[in-house]
Coordinates of C-alpha atoms and ligand atoms in Angstrom, one line a residue:
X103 CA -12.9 -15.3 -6.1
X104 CA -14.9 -14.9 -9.5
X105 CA -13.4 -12.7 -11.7
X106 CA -14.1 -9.6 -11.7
X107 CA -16.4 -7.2 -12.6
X108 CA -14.4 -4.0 -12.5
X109 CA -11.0 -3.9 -12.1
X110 CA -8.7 -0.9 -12.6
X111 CA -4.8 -0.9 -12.4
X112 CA -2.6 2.1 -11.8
X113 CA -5.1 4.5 -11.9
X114 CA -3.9 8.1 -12.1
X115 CA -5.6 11.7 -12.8
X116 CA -4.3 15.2 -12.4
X117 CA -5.9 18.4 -13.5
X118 CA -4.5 21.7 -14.7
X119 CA -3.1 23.6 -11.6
X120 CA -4.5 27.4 -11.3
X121 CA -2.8 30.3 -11.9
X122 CA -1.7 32.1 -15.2
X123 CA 1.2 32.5 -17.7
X124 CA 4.5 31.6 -15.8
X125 CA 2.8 31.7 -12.7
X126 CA 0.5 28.5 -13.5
X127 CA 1.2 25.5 -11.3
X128 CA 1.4 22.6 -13.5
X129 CA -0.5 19.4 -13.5
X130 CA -2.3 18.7 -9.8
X131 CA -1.9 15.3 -9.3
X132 CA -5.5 14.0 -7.9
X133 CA -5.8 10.2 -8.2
X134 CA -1.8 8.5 -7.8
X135 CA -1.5 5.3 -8.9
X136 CA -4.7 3.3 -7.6
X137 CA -5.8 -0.4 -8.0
X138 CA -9.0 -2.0 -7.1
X139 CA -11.5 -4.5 -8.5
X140 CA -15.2 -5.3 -7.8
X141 CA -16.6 -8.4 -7.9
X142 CA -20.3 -9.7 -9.5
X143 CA -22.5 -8.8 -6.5
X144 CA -20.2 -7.0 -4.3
X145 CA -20.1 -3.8 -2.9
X146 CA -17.1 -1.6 -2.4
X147 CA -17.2 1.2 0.3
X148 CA -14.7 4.1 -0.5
X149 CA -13.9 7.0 2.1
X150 CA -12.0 9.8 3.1
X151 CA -12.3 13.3 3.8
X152 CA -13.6 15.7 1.2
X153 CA -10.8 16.3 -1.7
X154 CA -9.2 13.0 -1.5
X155 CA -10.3 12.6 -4.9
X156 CA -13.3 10.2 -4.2
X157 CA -16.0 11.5 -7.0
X158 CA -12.5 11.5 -9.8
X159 CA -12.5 8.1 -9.1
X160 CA -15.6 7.4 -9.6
X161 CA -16.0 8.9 -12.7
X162 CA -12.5 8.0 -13.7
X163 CA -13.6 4.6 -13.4
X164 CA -17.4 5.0 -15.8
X165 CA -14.9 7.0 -18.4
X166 CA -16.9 10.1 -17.4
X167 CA -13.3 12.2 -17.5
X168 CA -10.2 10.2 -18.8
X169 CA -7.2 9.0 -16.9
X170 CA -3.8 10.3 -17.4
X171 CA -2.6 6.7 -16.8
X172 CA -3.6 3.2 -16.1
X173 CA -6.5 0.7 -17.4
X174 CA -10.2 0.2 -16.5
X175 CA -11.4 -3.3 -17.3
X176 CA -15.4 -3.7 -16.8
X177 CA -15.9 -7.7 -17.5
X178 CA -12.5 -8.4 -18.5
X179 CA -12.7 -5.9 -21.3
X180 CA -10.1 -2.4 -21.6
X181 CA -12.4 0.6 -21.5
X182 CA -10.2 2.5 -23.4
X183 CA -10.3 0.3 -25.8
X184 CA -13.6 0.4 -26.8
X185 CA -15.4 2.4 -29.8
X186 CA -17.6 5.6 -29.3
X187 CA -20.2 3.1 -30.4
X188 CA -19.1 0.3 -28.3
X189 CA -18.9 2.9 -25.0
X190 CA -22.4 3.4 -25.2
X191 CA -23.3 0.3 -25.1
X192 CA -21.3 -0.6 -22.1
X193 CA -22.3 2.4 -20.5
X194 CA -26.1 0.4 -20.4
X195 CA -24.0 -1.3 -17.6
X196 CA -23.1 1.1 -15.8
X197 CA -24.7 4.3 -14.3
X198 CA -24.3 6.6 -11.7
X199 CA -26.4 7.9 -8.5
X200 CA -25.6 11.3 -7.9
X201 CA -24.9 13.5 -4.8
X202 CA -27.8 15.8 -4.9
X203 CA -31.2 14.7 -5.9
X204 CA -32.4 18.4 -6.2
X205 CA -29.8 19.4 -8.6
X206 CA -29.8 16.2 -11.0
X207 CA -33.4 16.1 -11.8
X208 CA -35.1 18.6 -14.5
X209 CA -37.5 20.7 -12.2
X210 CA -39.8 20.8 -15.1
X211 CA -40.2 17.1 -16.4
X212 CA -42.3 15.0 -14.7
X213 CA -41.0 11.3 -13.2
X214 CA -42.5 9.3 -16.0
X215 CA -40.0 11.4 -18.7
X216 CA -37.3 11.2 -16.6
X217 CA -37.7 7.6 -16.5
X218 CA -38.7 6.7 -20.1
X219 CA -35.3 9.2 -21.1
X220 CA -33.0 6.7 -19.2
X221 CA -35.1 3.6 -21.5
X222 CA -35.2 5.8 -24.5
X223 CA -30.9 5.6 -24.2
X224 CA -30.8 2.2 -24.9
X225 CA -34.2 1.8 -26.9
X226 CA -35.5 -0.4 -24.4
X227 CA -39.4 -1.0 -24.1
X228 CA -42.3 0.3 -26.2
X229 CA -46.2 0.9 -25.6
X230 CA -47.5 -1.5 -22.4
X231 CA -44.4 -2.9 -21.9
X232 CA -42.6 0.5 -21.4
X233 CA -45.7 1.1 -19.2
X234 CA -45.2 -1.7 -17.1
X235 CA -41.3 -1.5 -16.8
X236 CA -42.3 2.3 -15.8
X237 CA -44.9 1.2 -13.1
X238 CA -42.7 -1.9 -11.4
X239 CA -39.2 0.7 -11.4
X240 CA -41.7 3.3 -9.0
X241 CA -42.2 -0.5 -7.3
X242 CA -38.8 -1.4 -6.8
X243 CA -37.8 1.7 -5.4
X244 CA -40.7 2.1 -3.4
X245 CA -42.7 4.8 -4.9
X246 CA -46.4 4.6 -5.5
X247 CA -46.9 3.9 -9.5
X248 CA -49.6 6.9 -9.4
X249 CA -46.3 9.4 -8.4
X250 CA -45.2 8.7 -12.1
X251 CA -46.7 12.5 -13.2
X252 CA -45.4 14.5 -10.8
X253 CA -43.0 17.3 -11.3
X254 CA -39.8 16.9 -8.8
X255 CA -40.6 19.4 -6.3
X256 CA -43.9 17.6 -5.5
X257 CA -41.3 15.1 -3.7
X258 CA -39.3 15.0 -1.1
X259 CA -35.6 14.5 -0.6
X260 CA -35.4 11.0 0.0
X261 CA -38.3 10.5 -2.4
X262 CA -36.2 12.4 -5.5
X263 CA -33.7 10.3 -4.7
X264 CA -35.5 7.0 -5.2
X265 CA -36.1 8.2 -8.4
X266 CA -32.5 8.7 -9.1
X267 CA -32.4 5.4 -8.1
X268 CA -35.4 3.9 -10.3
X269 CA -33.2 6.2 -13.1
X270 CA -29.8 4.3 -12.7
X271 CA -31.6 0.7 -12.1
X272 CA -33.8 1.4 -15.4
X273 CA -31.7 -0.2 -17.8
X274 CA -30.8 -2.8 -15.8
X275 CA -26.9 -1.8 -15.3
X276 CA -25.0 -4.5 -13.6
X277 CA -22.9 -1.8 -11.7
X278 CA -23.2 1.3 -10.2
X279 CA -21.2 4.3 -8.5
X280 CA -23.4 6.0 -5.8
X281 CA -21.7 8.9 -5.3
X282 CA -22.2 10.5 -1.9
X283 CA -26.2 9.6 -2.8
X284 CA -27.5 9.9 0.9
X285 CA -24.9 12.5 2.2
X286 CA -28.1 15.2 1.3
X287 CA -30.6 13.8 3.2
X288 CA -31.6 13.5 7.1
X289 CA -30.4 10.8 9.5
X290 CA -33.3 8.7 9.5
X291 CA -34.2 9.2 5.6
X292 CA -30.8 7.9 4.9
X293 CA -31.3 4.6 6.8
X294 CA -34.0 3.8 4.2
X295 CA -32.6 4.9 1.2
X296 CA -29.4 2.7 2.7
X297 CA -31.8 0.0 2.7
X298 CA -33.4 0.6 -0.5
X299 CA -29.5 0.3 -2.2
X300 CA -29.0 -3.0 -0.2
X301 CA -32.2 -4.3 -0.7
X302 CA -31.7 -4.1 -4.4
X303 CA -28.6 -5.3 -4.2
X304 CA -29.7 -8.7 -2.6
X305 CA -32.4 -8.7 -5.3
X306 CA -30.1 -7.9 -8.5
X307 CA -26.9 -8.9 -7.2
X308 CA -25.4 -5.6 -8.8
X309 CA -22.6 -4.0 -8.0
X310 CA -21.5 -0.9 -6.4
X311 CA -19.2 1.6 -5.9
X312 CA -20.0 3.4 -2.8
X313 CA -18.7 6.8 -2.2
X314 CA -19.1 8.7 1.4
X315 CA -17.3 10.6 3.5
X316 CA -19.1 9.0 6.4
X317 CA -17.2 5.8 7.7
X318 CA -19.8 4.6 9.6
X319 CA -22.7 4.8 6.3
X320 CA -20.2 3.2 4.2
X321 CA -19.6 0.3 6.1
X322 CA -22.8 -0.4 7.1
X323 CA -23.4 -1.0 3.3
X324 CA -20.1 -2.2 2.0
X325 CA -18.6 -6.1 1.5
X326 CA -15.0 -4.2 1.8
X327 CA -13.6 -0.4 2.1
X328 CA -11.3 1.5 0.2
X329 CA -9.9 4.4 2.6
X330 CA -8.6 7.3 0.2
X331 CA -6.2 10.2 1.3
X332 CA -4.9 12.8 -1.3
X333 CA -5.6 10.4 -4.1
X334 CA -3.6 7.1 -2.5
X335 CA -4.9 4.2 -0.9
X336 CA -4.1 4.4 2.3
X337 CA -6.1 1.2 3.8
X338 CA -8.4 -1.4 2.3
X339 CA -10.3 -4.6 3.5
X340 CA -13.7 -5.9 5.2
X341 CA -15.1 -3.5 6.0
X342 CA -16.0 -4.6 9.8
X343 CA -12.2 -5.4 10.0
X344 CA -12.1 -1.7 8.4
X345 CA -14.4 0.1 10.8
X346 CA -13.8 -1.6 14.2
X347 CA -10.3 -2.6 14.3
X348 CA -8.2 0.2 11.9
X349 CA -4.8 -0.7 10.4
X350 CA -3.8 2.6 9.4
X351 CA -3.7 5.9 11.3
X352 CA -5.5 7.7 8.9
X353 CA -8.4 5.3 9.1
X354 CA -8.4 5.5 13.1
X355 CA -8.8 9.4 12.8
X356 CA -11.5 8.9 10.4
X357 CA -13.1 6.7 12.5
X358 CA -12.2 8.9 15.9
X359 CA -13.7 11.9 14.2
X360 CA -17.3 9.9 14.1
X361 CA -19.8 11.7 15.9
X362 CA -20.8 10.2 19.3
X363 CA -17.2 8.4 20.3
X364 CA -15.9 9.8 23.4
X365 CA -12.1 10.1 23.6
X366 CA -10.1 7.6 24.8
X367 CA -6.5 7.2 25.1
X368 CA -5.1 5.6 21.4
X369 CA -7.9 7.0 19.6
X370 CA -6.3 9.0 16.5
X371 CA -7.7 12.8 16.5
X372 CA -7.4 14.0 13.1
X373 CA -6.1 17.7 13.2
X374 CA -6.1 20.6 10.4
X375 CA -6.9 20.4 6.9
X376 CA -6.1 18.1 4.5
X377 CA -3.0 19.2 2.4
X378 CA -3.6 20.6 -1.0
X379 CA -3.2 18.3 -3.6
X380 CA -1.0 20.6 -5.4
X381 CA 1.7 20.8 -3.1
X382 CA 1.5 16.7 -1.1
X383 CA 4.3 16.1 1.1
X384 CA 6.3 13.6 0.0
X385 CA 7.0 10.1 1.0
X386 CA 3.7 9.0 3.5
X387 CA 1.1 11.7 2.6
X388 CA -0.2 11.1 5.8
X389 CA 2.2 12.6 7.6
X390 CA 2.1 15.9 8.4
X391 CA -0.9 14.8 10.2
X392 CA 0.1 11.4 11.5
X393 CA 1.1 11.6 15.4
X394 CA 3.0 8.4 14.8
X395 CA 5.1 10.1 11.6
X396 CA 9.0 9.1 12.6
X397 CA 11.9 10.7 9.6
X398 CA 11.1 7.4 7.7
X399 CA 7.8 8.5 6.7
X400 CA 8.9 10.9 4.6
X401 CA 11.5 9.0 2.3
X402 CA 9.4 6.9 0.7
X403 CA 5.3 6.4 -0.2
X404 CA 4.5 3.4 2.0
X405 CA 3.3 0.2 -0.4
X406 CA 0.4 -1.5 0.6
X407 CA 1.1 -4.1 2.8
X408 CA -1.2 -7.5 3.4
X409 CA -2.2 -8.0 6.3
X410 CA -5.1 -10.7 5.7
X411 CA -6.4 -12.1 3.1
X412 CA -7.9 -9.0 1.8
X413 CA -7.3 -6.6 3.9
X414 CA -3.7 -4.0 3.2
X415 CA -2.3 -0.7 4.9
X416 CA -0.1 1.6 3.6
X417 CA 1.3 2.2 6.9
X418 CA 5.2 1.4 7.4
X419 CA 4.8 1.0 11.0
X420 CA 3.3 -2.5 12.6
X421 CA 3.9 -1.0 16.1
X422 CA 0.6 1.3 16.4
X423 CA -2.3 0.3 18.8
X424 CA -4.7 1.8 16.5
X425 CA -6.8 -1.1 16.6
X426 CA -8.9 0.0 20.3
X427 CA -11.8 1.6 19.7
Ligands
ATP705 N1 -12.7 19.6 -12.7 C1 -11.7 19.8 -11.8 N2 -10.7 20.7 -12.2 C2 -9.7 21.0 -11.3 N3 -9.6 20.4 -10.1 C3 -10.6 19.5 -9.7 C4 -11.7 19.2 -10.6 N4 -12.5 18.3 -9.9 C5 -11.9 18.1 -8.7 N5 -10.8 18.8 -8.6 C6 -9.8 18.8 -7.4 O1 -9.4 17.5 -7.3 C7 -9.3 17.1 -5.9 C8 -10.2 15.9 -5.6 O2 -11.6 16.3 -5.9 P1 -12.8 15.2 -5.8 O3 -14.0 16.0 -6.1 O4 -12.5 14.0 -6.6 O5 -12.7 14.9 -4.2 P2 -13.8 14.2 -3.3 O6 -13.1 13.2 -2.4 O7 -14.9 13.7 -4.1 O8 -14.3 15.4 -2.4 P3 -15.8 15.7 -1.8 O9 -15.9 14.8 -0.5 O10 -15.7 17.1 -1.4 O11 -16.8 15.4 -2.8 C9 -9.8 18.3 -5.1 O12 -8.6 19.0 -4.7 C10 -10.5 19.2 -6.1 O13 -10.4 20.5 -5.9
SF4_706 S1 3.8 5.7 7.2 FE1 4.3 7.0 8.9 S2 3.2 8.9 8.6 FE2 2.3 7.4 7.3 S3 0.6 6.6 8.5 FE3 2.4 5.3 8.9 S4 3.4 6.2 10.7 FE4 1.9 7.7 9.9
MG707 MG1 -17.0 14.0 -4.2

């Protein structure tokens, strides 16, 4: 494999617990040790149900927030590392896409400002040029070049989020983190903006981080997918491999709980919530939810184990069917 693009190495984030004086909880741990890397051009899925610490991650991982521990290395360089100075200029190469195209766009600037604010960053393109890189990022994203005066409201959900697109692709970053950036829209609207991402993918070979909740959107985007519980890795590999043939439990609920599956005996059905991360049970955090958890489960965190060539499971069993679909 090429080297690289990101990779990250014992990745681990907590945040101050609630509560005051003697009462306050300490730190919640929220992101426990990960590791993952990107490759040029490749496009890495990550999953799990809401609170598993997904968006930390992400932003963990553009130095948004800091890590308690571990490294970030974008192009074999240490993040942390780097200068105020020398942060900003990396940052050109790296953006984010966020959730909610209503709430990340200034109701009261037009497209064009929006736009020219993301060049203005990085002091990129003046006069006609500026006018022309304006024009072919409405092209690239699909948006008629005419669109570049109107106010936000004047589009629609899918449409304010090709702009957030056309924002993060401005500068010409060489990764990205979509996070959860169809989850707002309709069914069918997400299909294109899916196919937007993809498209320009092909055409830029950039690469992403691509957050969901949603199995099924994740994978039909992703090269490989990262499945996230209570900030561990719980599963990673092809995603195909991923989707249709599970390795881990919690990645058989996941996909179980998909809308439109009927049961079927061996199917994982994913029951209550997920655990605060203030109080995780120990060993497997899986496994107060696991219906294959045995006393084992709970001595020790399972490691990831390979099972392919890329693909792992933190799973200490090998004896679950949780491949059938
Ligand atoms: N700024 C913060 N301060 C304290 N706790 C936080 C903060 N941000 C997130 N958390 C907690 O960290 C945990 C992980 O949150 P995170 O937003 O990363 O999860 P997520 O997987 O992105 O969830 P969702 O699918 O809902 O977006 C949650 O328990 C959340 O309450
Ligand atoms: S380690 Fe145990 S509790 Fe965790 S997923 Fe495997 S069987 Fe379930
Ligand atoms: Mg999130």
């Amino acid at each position: 494999m090429s080297r690289a693009l990101l990779e990250v190495t014992g990745l681990t984030k907590s945040y101050p617990g609630s509560g005051r004086g003697i009462f306050r909880k300490s730190r919640v741990p929220v992101l426990r040790g990960i590791d993952l890397c990107i490759a040029p051009g490749e496009v890495l899925g990550l999953v799990g149900e809401s609170g598993s610490g997904k968006s930390t991650l992400g932003k963990t991982v553009l130095k948004l927030i800091d890590a308690d521990k571990g490294t970030v290395r974008f192009d074999g360089r240490d993040l942390a590392g780097l200068s105020k100075e020398e942060l900003r200029t990396a940052r050109k190469d790296m953006q984010i896409i966020f959730q909610d195209p209503y709430a990340s766009l200034d109701p009261r600037k037009p497209i064009r400002a929006v736009l020219s604010e993301a060049l203005d960053t990085h002091n990129l393109h003046t006069g006609e040029r500026r006018e022309a890189r304006l024009k072919e990022l409405m092209d690239m994203v699909g948006l008629s070049p005419e669109f570049l005066g109107r106010l936000p409201h004047e589009f629609s959900g899918g449409q304010r989020q090709r702009v957030g697109i056309a924002r993060a692709i401005a500068v010409e970053p060489r990764f990205i983190v979509a996070d959860e950036a169809v989850s707002a829209l309709d069914v069918s609207i997400q299909a294109q903006v899916l196919n937007l991402l993809a498209d320009l993918r092909a055409k830029t070979g950039i690469s992403l981080l691509f957050i969901s909740h949603d199995l099924s959107v994740v994978r039909f985007i992703s090269d490989r997918v990262m499945v996230l519980y209570l900030g561990r890795v719980m599963e990673i590999g092809p995603a195909d491999d991923v989707h249709f043939k599970p390795a881990h439990p919690y990645t058989a609920a996941l996909v179980s709980a998909e809308p439109g599956l009927k049961p079927k005996p061996g199917r994982v059905r994913l029951t209550g919530e997920i655990p605060s991360p203030a109080n995780p049970p120990s060993g497997c955090v899986f496994r107060t939810r696991c219906p294959y958890a045995m006393d084992a489960c709970a001595a020790e965190v399972p490691k990831l184990r390979r099972l392919g060539k890329t693909r792992f499971s933190a799973c200490i069993r090998d004896d679950i069917p949780t491949g059938a679909q």
